[in-house]
PDB file of C-alpha atoms in Angstrom:
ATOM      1  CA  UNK A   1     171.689 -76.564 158.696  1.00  0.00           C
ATOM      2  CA  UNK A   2     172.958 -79.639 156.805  1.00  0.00           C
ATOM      3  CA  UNK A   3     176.071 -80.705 159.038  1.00  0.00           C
ATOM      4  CA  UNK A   4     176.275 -83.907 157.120  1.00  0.00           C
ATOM      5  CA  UNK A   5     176.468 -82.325 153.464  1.00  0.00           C
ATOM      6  CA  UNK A   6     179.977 -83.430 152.954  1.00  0.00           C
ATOM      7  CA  UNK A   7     179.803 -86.645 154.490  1.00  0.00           C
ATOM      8  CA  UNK A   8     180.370 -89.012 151.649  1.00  0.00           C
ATOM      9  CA  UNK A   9     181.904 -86.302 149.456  1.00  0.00           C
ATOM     10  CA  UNK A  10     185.068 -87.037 147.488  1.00  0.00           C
ATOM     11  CA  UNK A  11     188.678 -86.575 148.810  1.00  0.00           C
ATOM     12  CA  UNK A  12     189.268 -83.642 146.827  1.00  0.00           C
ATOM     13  CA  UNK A  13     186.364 -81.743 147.964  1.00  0.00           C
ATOM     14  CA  UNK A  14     186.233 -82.833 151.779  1.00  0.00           C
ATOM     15  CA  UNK A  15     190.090 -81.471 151.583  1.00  0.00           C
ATOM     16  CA  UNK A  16     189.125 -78.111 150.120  1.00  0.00           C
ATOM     17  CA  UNK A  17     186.362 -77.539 152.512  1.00  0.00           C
ATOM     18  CA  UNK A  18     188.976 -78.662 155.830  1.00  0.00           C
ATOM     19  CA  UNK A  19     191.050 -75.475 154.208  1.00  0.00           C
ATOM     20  CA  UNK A  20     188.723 -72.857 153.709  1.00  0.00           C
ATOM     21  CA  UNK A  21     187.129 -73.309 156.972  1.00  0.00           C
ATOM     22  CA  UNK A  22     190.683 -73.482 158.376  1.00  0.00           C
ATOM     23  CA  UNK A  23     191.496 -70.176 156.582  1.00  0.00           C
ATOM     24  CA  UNK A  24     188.199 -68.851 157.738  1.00  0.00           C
ATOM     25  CA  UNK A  25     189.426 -68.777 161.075  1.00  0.00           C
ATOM     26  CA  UNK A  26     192.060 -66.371 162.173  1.00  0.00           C
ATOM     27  CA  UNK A  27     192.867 -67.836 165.347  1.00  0.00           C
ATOM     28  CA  UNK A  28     194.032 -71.200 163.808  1.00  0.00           C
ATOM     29  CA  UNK A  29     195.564 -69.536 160.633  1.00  0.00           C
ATOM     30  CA  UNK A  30     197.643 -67.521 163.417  1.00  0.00           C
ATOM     31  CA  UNK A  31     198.836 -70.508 164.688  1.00  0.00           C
ATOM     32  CA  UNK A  32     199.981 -72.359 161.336  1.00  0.00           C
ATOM     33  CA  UNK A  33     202.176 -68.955 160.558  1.00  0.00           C
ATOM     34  CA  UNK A  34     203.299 -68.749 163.692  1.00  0.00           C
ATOM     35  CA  UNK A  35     204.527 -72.522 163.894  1.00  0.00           C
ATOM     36  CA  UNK A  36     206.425 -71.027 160.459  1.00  0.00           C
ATOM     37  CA  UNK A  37     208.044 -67.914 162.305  1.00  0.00           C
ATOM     38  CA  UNK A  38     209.117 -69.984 165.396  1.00  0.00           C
ATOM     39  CA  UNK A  39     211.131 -72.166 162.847  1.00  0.00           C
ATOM     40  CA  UNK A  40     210.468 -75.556 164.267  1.00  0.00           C
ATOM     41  CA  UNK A  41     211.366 -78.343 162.098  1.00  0.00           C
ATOM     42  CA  UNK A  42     208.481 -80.157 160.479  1.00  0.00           C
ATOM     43  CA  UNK A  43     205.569 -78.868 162.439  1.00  0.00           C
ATOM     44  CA  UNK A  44     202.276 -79.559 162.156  1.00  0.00           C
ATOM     45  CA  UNK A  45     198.946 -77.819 164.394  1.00  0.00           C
ATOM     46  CA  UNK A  46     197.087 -81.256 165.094  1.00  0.00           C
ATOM     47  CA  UNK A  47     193.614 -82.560 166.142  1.00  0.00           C
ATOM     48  CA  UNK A  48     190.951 -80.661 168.429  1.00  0.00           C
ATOM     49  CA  UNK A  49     192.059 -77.466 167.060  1.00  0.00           C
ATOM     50  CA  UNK A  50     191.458 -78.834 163.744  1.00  0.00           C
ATOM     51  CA  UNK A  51     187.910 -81.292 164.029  1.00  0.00           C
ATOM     52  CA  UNK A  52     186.224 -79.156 166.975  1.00  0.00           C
ATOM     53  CA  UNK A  53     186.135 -76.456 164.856  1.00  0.00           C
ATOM     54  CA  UNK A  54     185.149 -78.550 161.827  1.00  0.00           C
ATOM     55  CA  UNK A  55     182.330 -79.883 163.796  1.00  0.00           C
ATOM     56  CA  UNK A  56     181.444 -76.263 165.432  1.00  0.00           C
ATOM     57  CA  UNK A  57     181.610 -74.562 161.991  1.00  0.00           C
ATOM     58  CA  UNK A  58     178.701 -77.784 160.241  1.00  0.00           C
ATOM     59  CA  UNK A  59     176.568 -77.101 163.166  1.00  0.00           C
ATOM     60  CA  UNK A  60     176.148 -73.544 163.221  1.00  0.00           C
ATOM     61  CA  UNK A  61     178.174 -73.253 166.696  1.00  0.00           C
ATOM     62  CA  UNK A  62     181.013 -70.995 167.891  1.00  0.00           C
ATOM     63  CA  UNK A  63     184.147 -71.596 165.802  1.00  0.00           C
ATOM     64  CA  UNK A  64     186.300 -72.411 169.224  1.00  0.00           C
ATOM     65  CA  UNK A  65     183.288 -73.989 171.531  1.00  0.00           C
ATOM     66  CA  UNK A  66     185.070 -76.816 173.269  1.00  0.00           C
ATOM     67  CA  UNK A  67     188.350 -76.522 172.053  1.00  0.00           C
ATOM     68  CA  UNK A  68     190.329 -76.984 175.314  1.00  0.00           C
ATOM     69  CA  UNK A  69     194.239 -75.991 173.576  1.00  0.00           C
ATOM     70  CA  UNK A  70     196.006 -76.225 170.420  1.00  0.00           C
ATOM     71  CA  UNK A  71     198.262 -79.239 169.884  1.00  0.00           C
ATOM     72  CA  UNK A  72     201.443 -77.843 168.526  1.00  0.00           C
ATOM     73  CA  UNK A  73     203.841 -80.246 167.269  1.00  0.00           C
ATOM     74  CA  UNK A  74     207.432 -80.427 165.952  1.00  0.00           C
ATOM     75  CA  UNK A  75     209.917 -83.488 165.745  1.00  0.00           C
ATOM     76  CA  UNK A  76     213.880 -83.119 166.612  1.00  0.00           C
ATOM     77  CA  UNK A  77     215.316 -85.893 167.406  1.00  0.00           C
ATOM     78  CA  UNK A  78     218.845 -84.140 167.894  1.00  0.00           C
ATOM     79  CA  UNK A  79     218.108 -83.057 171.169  1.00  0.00           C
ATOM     80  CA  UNK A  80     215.411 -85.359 172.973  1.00  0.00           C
ATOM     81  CA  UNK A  81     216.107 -84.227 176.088  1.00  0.00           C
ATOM     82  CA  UNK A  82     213.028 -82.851 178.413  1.00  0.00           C
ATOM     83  CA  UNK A  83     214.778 -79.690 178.895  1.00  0.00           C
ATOM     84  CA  UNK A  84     215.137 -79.114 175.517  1.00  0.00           C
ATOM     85  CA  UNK A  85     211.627 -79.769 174.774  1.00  0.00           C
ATOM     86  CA  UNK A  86     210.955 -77.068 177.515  1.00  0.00           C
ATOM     87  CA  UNK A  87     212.875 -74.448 176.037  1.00  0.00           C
ATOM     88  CA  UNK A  88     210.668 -74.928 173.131  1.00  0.00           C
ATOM     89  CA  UNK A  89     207.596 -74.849 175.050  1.00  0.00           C
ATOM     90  CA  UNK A  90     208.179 -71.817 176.875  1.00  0.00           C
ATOM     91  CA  UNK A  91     209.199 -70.061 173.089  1.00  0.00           C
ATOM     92  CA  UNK A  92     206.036 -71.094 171.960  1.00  0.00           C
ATOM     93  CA  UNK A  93     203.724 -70.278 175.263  1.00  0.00           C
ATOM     94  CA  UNK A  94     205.633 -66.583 175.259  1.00  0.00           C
ATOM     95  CA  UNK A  95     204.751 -66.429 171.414  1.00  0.00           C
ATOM     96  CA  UNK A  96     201.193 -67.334 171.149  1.00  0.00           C
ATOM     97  CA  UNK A  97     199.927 -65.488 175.141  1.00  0.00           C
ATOM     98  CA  UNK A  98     197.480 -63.547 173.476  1.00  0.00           C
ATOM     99  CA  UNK A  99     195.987 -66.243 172.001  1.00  0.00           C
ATOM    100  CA  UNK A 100     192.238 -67.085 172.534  1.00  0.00           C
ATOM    101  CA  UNK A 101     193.209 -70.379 173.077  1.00  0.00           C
ATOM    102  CA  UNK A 102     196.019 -71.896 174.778  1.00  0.00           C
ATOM    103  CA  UNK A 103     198.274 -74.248 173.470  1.00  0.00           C
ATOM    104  CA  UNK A 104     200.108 -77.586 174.169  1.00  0.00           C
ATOM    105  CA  UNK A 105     203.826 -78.120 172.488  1.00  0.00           C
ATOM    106  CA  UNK A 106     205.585 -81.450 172.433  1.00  0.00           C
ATOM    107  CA  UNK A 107     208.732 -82.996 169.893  1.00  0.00           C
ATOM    108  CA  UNK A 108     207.411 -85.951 168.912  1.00  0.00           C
ATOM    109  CA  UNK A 109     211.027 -87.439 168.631  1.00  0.00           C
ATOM    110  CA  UNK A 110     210.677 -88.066 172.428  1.00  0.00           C
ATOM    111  CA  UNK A 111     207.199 -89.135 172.860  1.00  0.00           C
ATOM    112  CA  UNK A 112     208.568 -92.381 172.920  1.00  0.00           C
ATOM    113  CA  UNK A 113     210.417 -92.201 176.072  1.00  0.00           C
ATOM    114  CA  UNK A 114     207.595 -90.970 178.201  1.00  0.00           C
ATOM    115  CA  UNK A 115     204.065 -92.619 176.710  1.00  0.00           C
ATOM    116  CA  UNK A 116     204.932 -96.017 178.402  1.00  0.00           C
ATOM    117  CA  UNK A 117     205.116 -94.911 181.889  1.00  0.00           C
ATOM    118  CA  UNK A 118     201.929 -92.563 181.489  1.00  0.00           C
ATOM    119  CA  UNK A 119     199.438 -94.214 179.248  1.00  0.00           C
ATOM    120  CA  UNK A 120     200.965 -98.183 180.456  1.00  0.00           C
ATOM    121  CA  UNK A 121     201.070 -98.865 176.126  1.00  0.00           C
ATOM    122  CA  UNK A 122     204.509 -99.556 174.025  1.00  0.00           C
ATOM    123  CA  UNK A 123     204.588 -96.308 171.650  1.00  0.00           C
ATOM    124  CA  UNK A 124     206.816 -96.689 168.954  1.00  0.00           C
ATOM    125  CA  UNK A 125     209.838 -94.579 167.946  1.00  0.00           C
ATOM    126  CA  UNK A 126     208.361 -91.899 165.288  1.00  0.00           C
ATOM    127  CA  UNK A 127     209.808 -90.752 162.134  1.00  0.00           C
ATOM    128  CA  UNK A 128     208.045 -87.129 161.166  1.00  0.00           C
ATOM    129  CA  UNK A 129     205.475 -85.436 163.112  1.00  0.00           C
ATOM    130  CA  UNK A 130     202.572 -86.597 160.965  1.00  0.00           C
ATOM    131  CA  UNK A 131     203.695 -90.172 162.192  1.00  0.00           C
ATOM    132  CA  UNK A 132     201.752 -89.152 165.642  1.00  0.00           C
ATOM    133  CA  UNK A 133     198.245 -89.292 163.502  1.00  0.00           C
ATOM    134  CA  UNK A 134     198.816 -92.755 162.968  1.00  0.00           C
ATOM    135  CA  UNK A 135     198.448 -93.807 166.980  1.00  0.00           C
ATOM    136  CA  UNK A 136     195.383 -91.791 167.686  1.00  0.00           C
ATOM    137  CA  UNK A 137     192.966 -93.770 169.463  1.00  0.00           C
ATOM    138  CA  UNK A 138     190.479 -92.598 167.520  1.00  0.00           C
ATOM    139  CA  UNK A 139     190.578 -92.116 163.532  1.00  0.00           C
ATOM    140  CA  UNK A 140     188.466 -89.752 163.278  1.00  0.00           C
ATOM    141  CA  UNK A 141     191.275 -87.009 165.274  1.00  0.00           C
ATOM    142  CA  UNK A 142     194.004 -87.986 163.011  1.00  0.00           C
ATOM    143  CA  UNK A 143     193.868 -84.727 161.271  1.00  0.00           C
ATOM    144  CA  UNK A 144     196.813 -81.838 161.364  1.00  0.00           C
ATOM    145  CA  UNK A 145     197.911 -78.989 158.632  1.00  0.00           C
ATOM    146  CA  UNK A 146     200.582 -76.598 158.175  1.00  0.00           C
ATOM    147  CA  UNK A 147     201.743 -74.242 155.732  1.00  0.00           C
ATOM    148  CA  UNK A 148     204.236 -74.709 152.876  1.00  0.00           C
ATOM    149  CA  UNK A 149     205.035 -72.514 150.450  1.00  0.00           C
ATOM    150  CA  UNK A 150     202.355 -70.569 151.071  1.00  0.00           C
ATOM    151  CA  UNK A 151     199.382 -72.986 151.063  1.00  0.00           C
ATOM    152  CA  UNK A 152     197.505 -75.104 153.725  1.00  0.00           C
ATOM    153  CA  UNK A 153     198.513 -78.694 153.420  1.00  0.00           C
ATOM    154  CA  UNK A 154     196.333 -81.494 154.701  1.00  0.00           C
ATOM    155  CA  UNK A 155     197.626 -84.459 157.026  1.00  0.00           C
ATOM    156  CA  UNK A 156     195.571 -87.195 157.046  1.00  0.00           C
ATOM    157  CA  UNK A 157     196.038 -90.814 156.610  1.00  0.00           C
ATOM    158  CA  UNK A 158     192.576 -92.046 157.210  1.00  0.00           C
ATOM    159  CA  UNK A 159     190.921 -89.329 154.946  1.00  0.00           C
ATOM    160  CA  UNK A 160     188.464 -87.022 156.307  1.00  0.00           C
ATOM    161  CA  UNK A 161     185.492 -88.785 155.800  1.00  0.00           C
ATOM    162  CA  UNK A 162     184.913 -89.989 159.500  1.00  0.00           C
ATOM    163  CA  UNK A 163     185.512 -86.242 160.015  1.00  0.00           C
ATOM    164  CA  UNK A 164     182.451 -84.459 157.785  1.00  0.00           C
ATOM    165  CA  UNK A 165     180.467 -87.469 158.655  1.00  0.00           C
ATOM    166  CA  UNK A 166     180.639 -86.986 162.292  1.00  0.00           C
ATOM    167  CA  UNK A 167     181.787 -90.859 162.987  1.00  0.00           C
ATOM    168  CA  UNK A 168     184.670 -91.334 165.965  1.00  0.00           C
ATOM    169  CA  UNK A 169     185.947 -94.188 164.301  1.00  0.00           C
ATOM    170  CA  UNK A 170     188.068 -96.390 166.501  1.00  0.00           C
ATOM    171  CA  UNK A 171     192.140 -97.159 165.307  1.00  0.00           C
ATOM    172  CA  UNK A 172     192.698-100.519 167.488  1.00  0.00           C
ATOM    173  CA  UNK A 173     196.620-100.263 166.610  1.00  0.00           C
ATOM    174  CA  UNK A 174     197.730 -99.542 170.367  1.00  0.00           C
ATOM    175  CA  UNK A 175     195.112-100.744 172.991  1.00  0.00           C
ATOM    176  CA  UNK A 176     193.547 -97.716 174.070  1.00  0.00           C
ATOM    177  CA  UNK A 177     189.919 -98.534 173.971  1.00  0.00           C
ATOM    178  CA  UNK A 178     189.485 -96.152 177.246  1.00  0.00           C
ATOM    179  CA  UNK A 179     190.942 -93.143 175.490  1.00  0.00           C
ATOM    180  CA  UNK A 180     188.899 -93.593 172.578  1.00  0.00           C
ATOM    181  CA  UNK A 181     185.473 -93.984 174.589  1.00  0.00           C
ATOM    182  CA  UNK A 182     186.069 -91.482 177.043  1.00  0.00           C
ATOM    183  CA  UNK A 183     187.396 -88.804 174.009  1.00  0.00           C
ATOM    184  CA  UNK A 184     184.049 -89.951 173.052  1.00  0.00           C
ATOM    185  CA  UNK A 185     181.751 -89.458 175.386  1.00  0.00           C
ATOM    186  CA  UNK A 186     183.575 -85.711 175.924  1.00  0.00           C
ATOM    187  CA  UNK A 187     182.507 -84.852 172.286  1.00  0.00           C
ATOM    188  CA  UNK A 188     179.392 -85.994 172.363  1.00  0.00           C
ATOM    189  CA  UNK A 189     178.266 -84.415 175.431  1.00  0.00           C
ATOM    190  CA  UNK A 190     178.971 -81.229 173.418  1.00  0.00           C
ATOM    191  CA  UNK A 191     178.091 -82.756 169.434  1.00  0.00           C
ATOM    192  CA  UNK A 192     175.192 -84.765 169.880  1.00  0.00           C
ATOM    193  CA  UNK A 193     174.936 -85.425 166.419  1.00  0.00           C
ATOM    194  CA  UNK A 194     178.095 -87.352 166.319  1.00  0.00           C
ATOM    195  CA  UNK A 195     178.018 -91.356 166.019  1.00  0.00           C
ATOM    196  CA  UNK A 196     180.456 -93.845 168.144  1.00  0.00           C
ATOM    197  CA  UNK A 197     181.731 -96.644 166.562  1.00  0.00           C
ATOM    198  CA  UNK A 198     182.327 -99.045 168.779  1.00  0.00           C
ATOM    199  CA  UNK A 199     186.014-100.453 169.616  1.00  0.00           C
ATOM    200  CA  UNK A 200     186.580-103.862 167.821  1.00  0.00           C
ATOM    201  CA  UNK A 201     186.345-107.251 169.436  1.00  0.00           C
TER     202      UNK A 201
END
């Protein structure tokens, strides 16, 4: 099996691939219409979900090896109150229990107020849930879809070609050099044909 035969492909066709695998998979298509159904405001099913599969599916391995949970996100920033958040949680975790795998909720109006204290890093105020893909440590995760109107759309504002090529591309814009390495060294203990590029100087 060829797990680098879209590496280097164009835009278009790396984004049509990301989809059919994604509808391919009933498990994260139950999540994306189930984000829908809960009605949370611009939500998005982000990252490992998303690229574990990806990777899984290009080497011929179980569609949900090493997927530890689902990131589901939504942003409010009327109410960015913990409690709040938890309500939301707790609708989601009651929603999705029979899911294969479990999943992780946050408003990404409010990540603000609590990244500093747990990561030590300034984390800017965000504007939109797809915002969040912008501060991954790692390029190569900043990857999330949802549904509109019907159809899959794609989030991803360093393309997908660090994703099909299996390169964990580092994003130096917050100083999280460990997080990116040790993400790293995670995914390649279970992808050995991925490549880490190294953190810039």
């Amino acid at each position: 099996m060829d797990h680098l035969k879209y590496a280097g492909a164009d835009a278009a066709t790396q984004r049509r691939v990301l989809v059919e695998l994604i509808e391919g998979d009933a498990t994260l298509m139950a999540f994306l219409t189930g984000l829908n159904e809960l009605g949370l405001p611009d939500p998005l099913l982000g990252s490992g979900a998303i690229y574990n599969m990806v990777w899984n599916a290009l080497t011929g391995r179980p569609r949900h090896r090493g997927i530890k949970d689902a990131d589901l996100v939504y942003f409010d920033p009327s109410d960015r109150s913990y409690e709040a958040e938890d309500r939301v949680i707790r609708r989601a975790q009651a929603y999705f229990s029979e899911s294969p795998i479990p999943v992780e909720v946050r408003n990404q109006a409010r990540v603000h107020l609590w990244f500093p204290e747990k990561f030590g890093l300034v984390y800017p105020m965000l504007n939109c849930s797809a915002d969040m893909l912008l501060y991954f440590a790692t390029k190569t995760h900043a990857v999330a879809a949802r549904i509109e109107r019907g159809e899959i759309v794609i989030f991803a504002p360093f393309g997908l070609d660090d994703l099909f090529s299996f390169r964990l591309t580092p994003n130096p814009v917050l100083r999280n050099r460990a997080t990116h390495e040790g993400k790293a060294a995670r995914s390649m203990a279970l992808w050995p044909e991925l490549r880490l590029e190294p953190w810039p100087d």
